[in-house]
Short mmCIF file of C-alpha atoms in Angstrom, two decimals:
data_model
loop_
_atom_site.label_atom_id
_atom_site.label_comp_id
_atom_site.label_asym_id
_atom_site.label_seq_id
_atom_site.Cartn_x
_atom_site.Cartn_y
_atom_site.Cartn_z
CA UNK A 1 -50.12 31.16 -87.03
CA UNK A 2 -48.95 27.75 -88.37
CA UNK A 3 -44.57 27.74 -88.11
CA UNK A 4 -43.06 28.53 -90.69
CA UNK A 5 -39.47 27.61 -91.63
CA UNK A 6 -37.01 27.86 -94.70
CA UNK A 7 -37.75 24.81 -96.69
CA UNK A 8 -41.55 24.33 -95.07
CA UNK A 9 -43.02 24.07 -98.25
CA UNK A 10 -41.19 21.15 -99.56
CA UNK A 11 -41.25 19.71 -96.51
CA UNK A 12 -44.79 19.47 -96.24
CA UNK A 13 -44.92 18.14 -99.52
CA UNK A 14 -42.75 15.43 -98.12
CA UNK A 15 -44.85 14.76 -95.52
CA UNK A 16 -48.24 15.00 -97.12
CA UNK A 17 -46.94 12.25 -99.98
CA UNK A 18 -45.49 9.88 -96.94
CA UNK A 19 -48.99 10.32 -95.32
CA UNK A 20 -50.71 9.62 -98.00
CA UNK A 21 -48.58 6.18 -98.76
CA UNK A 22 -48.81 4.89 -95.69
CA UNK A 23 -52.28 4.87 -96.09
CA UNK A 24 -52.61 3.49 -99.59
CA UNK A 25 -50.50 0.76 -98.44
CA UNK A 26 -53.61 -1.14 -96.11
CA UNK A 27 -50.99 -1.94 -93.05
CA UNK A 28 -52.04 -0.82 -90.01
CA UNK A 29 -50.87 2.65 -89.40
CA UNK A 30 -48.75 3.82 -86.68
CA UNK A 31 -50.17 6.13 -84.62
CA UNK A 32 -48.99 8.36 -81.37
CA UNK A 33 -51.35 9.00 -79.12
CA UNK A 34 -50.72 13.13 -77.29
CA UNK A 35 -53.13 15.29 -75.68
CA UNK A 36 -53.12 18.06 -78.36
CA UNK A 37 -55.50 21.70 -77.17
CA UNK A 38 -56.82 19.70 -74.32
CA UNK A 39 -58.16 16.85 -76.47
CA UNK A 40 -56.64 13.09 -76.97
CA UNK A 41 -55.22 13.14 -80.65
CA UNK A 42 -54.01 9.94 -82.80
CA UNK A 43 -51.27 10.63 -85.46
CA UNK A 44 -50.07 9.22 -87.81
CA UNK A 45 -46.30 8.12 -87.95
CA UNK A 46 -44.32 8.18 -91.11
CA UNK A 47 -40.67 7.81 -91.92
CA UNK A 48 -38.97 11.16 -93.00
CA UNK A 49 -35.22 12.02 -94.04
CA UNK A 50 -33.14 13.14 -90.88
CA UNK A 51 -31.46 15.51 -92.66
CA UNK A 52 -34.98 17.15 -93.66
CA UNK A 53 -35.62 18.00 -90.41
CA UNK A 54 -34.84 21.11 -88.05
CA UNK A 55 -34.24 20.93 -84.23
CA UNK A 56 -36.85 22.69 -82.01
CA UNK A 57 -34.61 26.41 -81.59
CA UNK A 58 -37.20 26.80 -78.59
CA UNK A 59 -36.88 23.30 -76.46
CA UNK A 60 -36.86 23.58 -73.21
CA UNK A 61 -33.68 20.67 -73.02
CA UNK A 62 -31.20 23.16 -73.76
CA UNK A 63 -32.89 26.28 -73.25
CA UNK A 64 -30.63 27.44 -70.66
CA UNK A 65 -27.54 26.54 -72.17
CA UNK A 66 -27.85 28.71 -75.34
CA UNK A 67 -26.23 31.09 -73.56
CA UNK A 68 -23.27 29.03 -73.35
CA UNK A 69 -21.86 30.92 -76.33
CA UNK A 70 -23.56 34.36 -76.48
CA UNK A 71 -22.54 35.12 -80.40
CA UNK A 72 -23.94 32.31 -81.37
CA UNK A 73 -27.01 32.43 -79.31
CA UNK A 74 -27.52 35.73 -80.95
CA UNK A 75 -27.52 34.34 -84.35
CA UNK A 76 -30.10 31.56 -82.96
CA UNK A 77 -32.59 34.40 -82.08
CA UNK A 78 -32.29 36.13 -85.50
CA UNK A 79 -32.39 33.24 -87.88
CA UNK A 80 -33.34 29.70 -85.80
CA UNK A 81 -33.52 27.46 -88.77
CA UNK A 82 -29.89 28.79 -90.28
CA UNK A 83 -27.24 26.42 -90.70
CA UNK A 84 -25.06 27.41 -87.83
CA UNK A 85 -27.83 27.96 -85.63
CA UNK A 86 -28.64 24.29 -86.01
CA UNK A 87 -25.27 22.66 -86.02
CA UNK A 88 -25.07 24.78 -82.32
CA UNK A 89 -28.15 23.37 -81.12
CA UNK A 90 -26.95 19.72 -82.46
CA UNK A 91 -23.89 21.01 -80.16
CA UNK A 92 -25.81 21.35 -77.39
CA UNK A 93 -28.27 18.76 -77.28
CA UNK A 94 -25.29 16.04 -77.59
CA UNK A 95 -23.48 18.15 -74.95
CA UNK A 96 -23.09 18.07 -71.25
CA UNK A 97 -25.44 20.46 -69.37
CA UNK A 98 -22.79 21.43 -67.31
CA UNK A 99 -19.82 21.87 -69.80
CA UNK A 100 -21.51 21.84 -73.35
CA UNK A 101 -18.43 21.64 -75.08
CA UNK A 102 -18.56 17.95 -73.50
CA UNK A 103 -19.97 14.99 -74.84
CA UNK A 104 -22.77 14.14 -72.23
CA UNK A 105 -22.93 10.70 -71.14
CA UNK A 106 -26.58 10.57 -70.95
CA UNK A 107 -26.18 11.51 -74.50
CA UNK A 108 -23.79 8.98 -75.42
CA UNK A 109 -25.73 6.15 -73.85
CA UNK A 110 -29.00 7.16 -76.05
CA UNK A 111 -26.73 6.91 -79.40
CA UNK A 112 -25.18 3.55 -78.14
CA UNK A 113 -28.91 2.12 -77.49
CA UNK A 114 -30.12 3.61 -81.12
CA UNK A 115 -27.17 1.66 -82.52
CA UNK A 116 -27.92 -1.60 -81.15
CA UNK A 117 -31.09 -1.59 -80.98
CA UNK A 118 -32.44 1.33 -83.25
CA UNK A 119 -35.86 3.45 -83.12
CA UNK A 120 -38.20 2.45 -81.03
CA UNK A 121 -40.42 5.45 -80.31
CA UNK A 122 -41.17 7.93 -82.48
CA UNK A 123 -40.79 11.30 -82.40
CA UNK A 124 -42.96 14.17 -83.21
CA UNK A 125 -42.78 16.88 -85.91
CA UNK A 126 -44.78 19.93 -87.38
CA UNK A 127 -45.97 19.52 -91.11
CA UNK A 128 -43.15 22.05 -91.72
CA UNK A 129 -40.23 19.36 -90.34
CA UNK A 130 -39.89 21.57 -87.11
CA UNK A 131 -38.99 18.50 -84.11
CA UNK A 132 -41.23 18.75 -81.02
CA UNK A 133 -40.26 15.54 -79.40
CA UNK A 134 -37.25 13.22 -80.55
CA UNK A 135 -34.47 16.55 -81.02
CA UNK A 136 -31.79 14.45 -78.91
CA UNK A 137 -33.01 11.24 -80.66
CA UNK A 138 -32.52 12.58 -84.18
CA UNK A 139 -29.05 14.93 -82.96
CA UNK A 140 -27.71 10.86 -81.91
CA UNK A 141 -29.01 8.99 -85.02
CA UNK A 142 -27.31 11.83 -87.43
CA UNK A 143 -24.19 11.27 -85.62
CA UNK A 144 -24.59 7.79 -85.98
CA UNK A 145 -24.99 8.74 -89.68
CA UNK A 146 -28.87 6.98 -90.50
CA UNK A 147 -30.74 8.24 -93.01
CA UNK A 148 -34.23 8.31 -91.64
CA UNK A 149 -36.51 8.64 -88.56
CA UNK A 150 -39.73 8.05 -87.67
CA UNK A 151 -42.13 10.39 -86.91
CA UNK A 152 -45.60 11.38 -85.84
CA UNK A 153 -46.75 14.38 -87.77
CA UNK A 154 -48.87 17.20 -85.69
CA UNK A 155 -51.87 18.89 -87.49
CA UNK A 156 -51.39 21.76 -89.90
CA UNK A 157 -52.39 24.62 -87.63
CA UNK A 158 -49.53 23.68 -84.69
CA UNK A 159 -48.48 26.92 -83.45
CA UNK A 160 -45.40 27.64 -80.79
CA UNK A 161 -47.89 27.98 -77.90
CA UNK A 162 -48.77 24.52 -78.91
CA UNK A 163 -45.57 23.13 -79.52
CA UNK A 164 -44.08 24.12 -76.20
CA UNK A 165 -47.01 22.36 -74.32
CA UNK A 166 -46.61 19.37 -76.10
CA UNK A 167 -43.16 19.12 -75.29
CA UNK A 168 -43.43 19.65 -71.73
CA UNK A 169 -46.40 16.89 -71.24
CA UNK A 170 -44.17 14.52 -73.43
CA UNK A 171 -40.69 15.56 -71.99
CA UNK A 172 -42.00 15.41 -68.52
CA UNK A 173 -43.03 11.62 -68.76
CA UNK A 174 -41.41 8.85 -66.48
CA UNK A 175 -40.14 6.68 -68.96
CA UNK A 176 -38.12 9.40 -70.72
CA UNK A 177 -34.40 7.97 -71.06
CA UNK A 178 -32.94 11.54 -71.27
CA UNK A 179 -34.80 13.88 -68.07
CA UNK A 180 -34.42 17.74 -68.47
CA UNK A 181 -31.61 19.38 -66.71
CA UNK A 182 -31.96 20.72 -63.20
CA UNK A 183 -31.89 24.63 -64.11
CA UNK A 184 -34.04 23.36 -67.67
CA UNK A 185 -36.58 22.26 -65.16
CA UNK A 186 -36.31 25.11 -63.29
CA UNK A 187 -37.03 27.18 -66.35
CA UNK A 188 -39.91 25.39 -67.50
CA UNK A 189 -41.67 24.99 -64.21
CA UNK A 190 -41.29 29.44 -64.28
CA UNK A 191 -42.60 29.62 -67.24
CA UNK A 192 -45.89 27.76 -66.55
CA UNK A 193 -46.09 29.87 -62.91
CA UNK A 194 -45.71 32.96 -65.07
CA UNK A 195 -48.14 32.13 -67.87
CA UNK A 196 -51.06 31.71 -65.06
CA UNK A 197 -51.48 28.21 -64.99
CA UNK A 198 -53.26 27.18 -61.52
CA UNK A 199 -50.95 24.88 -59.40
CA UNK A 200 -52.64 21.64 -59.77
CA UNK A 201 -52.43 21.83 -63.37
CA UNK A 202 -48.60 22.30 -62.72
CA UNK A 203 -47.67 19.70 -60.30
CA UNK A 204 -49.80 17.44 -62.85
CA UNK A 205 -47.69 18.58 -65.61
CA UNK A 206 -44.34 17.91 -63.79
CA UNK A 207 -45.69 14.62 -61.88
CA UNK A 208 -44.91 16.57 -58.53
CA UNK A 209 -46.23 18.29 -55.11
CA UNK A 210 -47.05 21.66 -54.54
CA UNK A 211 -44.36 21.80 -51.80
CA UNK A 212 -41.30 21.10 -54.36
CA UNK A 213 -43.24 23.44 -57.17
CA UNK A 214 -42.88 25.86 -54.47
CA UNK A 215 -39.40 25.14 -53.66
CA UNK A 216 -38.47 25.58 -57.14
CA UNK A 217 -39.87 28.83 -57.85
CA UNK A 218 -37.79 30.06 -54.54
CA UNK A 219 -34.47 28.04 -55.97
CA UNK A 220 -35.31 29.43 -59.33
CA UNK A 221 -35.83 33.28 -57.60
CA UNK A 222 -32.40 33.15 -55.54
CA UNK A 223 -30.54 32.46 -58.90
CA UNK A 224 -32.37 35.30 -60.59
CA UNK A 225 -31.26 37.40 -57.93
CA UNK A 226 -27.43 36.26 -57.83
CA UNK A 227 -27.51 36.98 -61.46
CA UNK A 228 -28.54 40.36 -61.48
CA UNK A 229 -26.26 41.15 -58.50
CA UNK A 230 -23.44 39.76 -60.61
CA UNK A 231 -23.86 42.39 -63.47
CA UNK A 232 -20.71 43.97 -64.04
CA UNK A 233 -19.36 45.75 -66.81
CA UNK A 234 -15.94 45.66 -68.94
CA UNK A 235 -13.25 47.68 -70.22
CA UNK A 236 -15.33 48.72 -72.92
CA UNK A 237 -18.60 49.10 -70.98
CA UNK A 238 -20.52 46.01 -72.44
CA UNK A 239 -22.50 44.74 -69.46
CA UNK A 240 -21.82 41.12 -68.81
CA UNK A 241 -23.50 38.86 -66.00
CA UNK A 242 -23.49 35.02 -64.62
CA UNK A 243 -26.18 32.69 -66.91
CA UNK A 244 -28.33 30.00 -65.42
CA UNK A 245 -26.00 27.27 -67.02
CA UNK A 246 -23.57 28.68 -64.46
CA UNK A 247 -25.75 27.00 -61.78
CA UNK A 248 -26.04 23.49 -63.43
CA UNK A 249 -24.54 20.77 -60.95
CA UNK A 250 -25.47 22.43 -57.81
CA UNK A 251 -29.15 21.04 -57.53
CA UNK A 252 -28.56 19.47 -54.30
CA UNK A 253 -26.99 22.08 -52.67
CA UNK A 254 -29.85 24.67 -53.83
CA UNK A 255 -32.38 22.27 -52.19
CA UNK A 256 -30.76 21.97 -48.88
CA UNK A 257 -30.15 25.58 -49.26
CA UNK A 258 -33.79 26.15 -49.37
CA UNK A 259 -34.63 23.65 -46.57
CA UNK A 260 -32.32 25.33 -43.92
CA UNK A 261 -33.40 28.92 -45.17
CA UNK A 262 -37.21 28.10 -43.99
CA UNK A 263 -36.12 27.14 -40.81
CA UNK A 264 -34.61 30.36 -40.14
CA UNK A 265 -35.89 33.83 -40.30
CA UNK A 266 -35.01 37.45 -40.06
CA UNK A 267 -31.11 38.01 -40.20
CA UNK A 268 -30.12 34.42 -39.28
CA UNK A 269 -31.65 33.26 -42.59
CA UNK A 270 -29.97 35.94 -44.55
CA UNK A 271 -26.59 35.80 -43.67
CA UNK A 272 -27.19 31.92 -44.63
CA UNK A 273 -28.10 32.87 -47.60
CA UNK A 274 -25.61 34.97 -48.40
CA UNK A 275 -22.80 32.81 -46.89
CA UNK A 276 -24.02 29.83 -48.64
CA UNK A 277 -24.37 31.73 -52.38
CA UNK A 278 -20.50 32.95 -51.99
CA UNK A 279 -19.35 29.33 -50.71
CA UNK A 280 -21.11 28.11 -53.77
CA UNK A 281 -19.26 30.59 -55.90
CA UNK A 282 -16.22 28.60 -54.81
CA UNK A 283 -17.85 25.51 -55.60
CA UNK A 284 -17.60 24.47 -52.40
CA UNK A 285 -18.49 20.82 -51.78
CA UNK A 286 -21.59 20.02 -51.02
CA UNK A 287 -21.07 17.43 -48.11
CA UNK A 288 -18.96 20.82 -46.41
CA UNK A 289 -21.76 23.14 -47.28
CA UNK A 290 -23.64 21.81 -43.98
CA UNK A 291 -20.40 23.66 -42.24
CA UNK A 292 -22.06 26.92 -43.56
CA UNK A 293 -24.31 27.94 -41.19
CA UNK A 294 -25.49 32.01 -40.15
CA UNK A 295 -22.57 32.53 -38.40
CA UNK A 296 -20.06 31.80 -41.59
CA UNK A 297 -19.13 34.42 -42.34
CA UNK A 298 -18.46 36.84 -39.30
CA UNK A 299 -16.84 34.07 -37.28
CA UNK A 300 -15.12 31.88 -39.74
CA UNK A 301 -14.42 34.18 -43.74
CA UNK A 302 -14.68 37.58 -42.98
CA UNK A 303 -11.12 37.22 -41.07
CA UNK A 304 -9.68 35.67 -43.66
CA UNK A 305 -11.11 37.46 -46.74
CA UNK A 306 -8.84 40.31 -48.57
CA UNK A 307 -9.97 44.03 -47.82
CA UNK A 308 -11.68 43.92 -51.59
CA UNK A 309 -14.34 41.85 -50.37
CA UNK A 310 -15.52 44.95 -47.33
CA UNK A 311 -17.51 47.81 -48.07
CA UNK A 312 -16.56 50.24 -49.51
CA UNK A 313 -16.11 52.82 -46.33
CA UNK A 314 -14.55 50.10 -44.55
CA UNK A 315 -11.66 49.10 -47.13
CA UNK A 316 -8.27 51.04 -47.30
CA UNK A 317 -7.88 52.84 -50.54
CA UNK A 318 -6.41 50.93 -52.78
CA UNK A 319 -6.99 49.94 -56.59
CA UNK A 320 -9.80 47.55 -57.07
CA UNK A 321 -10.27 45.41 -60.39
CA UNK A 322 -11.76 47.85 -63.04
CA UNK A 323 -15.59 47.19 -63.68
CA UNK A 324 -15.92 45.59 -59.85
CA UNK A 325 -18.61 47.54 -58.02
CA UNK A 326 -18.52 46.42 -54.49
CA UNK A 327 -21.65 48.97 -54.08
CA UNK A 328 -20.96 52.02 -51.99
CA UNK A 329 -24.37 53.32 -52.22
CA UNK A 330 -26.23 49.88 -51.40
CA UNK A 331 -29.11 50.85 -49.82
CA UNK A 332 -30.20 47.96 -47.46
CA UNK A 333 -32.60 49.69 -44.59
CA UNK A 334 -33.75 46.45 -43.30
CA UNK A 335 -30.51 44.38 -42.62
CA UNK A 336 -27.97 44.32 -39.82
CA UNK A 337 -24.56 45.69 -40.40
CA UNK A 338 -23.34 42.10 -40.60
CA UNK A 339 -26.11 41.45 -43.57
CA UNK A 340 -24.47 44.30 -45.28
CA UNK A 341 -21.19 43.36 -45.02
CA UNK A 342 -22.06 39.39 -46.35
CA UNK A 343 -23.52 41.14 -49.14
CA UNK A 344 -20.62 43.24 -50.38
CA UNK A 345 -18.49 40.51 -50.10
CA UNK A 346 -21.15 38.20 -52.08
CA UNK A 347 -21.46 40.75 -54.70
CA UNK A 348 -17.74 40.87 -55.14
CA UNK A 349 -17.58 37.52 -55.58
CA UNK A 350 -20.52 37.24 -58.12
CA UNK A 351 -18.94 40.02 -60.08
CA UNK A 352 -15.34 38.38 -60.06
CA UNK A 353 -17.07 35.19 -61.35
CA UNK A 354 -18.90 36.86 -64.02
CA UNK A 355 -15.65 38.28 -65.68
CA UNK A 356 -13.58 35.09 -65.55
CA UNK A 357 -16.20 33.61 -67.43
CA UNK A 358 -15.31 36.05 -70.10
CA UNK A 359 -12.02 36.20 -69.15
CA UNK A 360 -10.67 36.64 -73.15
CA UNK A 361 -12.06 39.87 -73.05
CA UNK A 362 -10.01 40.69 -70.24
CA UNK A 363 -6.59 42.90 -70.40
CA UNK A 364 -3.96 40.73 -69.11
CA UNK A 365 -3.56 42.41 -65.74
CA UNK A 366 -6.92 42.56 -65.03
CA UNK A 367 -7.78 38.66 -65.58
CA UNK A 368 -4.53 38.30 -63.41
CA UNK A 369 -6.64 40.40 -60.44
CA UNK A 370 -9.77 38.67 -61.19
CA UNK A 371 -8.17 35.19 -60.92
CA UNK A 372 -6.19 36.46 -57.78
CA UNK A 373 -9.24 37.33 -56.11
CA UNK A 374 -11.15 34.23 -57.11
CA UNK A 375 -8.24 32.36 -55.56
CA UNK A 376 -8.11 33.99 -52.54
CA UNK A 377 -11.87 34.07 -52.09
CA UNK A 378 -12.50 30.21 -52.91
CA UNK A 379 -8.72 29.52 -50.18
CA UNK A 380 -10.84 31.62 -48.04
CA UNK A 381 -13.64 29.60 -47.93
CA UNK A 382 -12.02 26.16 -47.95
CA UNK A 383 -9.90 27.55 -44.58
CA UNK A 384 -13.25 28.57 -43.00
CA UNK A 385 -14.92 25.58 -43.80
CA UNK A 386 -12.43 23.85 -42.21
CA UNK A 387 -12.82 25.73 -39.03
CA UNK A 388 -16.24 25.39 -39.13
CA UNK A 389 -16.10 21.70 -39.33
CA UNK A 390 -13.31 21.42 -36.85
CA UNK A 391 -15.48 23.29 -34.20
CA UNK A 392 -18.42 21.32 -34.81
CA UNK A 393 -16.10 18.29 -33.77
CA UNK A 394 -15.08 19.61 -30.16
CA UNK A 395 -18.58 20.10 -29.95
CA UNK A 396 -19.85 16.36 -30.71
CA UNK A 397 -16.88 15.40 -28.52
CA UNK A 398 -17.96 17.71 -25.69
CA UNK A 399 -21.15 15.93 -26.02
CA UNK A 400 -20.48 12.84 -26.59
CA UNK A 401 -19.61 11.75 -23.20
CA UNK A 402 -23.40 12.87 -21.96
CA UNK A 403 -24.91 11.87 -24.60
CA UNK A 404 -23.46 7.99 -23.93
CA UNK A 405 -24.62 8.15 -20.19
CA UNK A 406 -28.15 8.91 -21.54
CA UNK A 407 -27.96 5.94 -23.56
CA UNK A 408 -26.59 4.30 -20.60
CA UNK A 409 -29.48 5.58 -18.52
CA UNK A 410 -32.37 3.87 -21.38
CA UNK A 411 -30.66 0.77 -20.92
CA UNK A 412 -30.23 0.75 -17.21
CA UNK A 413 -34.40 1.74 -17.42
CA UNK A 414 -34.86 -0.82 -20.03
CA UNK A 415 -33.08 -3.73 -17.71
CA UNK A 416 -35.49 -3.03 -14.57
CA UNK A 417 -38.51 -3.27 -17.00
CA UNK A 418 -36.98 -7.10 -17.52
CA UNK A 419 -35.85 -7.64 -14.40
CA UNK A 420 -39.63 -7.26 -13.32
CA UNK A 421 -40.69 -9.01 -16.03
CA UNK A 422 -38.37 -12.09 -15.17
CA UNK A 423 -39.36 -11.75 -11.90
CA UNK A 424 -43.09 -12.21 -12.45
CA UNK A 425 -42.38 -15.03 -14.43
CA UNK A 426 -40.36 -16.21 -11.85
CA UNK A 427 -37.44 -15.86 -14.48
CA UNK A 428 -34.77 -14.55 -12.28
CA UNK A 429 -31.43 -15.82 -13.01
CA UNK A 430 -30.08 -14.05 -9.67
CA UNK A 431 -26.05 -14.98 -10.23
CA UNK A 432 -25.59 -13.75 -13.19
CA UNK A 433 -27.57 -10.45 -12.47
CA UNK A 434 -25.48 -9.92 -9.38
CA UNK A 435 -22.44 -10.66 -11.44
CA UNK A 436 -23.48 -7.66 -13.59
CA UNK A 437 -23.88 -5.45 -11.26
CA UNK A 438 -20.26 -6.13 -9.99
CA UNK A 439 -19.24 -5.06 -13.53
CA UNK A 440 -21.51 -1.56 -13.14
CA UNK A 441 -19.79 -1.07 -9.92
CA UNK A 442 -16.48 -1.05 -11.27
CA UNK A 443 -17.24 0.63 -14.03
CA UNK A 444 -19.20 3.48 -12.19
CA UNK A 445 -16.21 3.90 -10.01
CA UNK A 446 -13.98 4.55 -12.93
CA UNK A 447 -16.26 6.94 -14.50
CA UNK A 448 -16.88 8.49 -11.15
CA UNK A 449 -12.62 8.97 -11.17
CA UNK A 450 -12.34 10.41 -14.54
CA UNK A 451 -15.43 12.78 -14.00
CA UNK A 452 -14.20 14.10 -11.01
CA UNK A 453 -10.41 15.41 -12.07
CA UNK A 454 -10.07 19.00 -11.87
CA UNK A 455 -13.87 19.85 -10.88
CA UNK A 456 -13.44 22.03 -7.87
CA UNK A 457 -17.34 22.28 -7.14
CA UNK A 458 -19.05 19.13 -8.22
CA UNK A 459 -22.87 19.20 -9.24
CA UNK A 460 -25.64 17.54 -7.95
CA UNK A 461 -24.95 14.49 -11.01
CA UNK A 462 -21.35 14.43 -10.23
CA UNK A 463 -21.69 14.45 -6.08
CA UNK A 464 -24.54 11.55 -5.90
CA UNK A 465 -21.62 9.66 -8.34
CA UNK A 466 -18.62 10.50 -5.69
CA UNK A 467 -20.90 9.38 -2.64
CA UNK A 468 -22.47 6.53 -4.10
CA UNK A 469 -19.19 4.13 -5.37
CA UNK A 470 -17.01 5.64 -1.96
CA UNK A 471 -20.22 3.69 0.27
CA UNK A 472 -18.93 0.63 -1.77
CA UNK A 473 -14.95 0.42 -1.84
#
């Protein structure tokens, strides 16, 4: 069925008489070219009122932060083309993915270029004034106050299955100035997985490899999971839980998250998992994240969490923020006490999160418990990392000492290969080689001093050392 929207009538009419000037008037016509059902279409471009038009309720550049404000969001679903639902989608597509009550840059630079230098692509619209390409473009050029904006209309019969692929083959171009956001991406690259289209036509589609399409189903999975672990409920029993929005900015850490998780398997990679999701929580930086490794959490945060963050049967009683459910009856058959306990704590966490982000609906004490707990948990984490990092230290230190000899060793290898060399050339510059080795002596008796403090029982590396620089005083 065609879309429909409140003024489509007049609209068309609009469009139809624009059409049909353009061509009375013997210029060349303008013309985008789009694949449109599988087939290369030409259309026609005409100018059209921006105020005539409505933003796509549907596009996929701010499908994920609807939920940004769920009341409104609500309202989008009922009535799309409404006036508030499209001043909050103008909202949103000027915002910042991350914080959409902010101005995005990205955004900003798109109006500044439209002022200078105005329109130079078009953008693409349904006969009924729906926008299927150019919603940023026209949300920047009303806020720069123009009148009009051109446009390639589609053919009558566009439906919503057709609008959303043309979108993603346009939106998904190279030489787009304003790219999808990460979790936007994610979304859309789900949404093609779950609609049954093969692989190849997917990676086409996103200009991509089967390798990251996989990665960012499993990215786009391990979110889906943290959100429905972070269901919770309030006072008044209306279930609330994390959005994808809440995972905007983390991209790189999700990716590296993914990288380290298929080099791991069984426990090892879910305690990672786990340990990395409730460091991210925190929003942990992601340069410390590499500090988070299986072990996280039973060496480093577990000591230093709060009792609220244990299971149930292993936490004191005490009163617990209302609505937290740090699941008693979790039934987890396949992982290792320590799995378990990661879990709890991760839930906790998720939970926590998920009611400061709706923290006005909070009674006073309780967002005072639910911030405490965040605090704690996120002091926690920034300790351990610490830790983590400072142990990782005394280990490259420990190291480092060996490590040099080895280097020391190549070079020492690399020399005889030249000394050979010179000496088949009859090269040999024999002074100043027997000057260097003077220099190795002395410095092989120093290392041989150092080396040998407080070792009791030298080894076979550490004896040759002793008995070779005492035969040369």
């Amino acid at each position: 069925m065609p879309v429909q929207t409140p003024r489509g009538d007049e609209i068309r009419t609009i469009v139809e008489t624009r059409l049909a000037e353009a061509r009375a008037s013997g210029r060349a016509a303008e013309t985008v070219r789009i694949e449109f059902r599988g087939e290369p279409t030409a259309l026609e471009v005409v100018k059209m009122p921006v105020a005539d038009l409505y933003y796509n309720p549907y596009t996929h550049r701010v499908r994920v932060q609807r939920a940004y404000d769920p009341v409104r969001d609500s309202e989008l679903k009922l009535h799309p083309f409404s006036d508030e639902s499209q001043r909050y989608l103008h909202g949103l597509l000027s915002g910042n993915p991350e914080q959409p009550d902010a101005v995005d840059p990205a955004f900003e630079k798109l109006r500044d270029d439209l002022e200078e230098y105005d329109q130079n692509d078009p953008g693409i619209i349904t006969p009924s004034g729906v926008l299927v390409n150019g919603n940023t473009r026209r949300a920047a050029l009303r806020d720069l106050g123009k009148d009009h904006i051109r446009v390639a209309v589609l053919p009558a019969d566009t439906t919503w299955p057709d609008i959303e692929a043309i979108e993603l083959e346009l939106q998904l171009r190279p030489d787009l100035k304003r790219e999808y956001s990460y979790i936007n991406r994610l979304v859309a690259v789900n949404e093609m997985v779950v609609a049954g289209r093969n692989i190849s036509e997917i990676t086409k589609a996103f200009r991509t490899t089967t390798k990251s399409i996989d990665r960012d189903q499993w990215v786009y999975s391990f979110i889906s999971e943290a959100i429905k672990r972070s269901e919770t409920k309030l006072a008044d029993g209306s279930p609330v839980s994390l959005r994808l929005m809440d995972f905007e900015g983390h991209a790189e850490s999700l990716r590296e998250l993914y990288r380290h998780y298929q080099q791991l398997s069984g426990a090892d990679a879910d305690l990672l998992r786990e340990s990395r999701l409730f460091s991210l929580m925190t929003d942990l930086a992601k340069t410390e994240l590499r500090y988070v490794r299986p072990d996280f959490h039973e060496r480093y945060l577990s000591p230093r969490l709060s009792k609220r963050f244990a299971p149930a049967e292993q936490s004191a009683p005490e009163t617990g923020i209302p609505g937290f459910d740090a699941a008693p009856d979790l039934e987890l058959p396949g992982d290792s006490d320590a799995v378990q306990q990661a879990r709890v704590a991760t839930d906790t966490l998720l939970q926590a999160t998920t009611k400061a982000n709706v923290s006005e609906f909070l009674s006073p004490a309780e967002r005072e418990e639910t911030t405490e707990l965040i605090e704690s948990a996120t002091q926690s984490v920034r300790d351990a990392a610490d830790e983590s990092k400072a142990f990782d230290l005394r280990e490259k230190r420990k190291a480092a000492a060996a490590e040099r000899l080895r280097e020391a060793v190549r070079l020492i290898e690399e020399t005889t290969e030249q000394v050979a060399k010179a000496r088949g050339h009859n090269l040999m510059e024999h002074q100043e080689l027997d000057e260097a080795m003077v220099d190795l002596s002395a410095a092989l008796k120093k290392l041989s001093k150092h080396a040998s403090r407080g070792v009791t029982t030298p080894g076979d590396g550490l004896t040759w050392l002793q008995h070779s620089v005492s035969n040369n005083p």
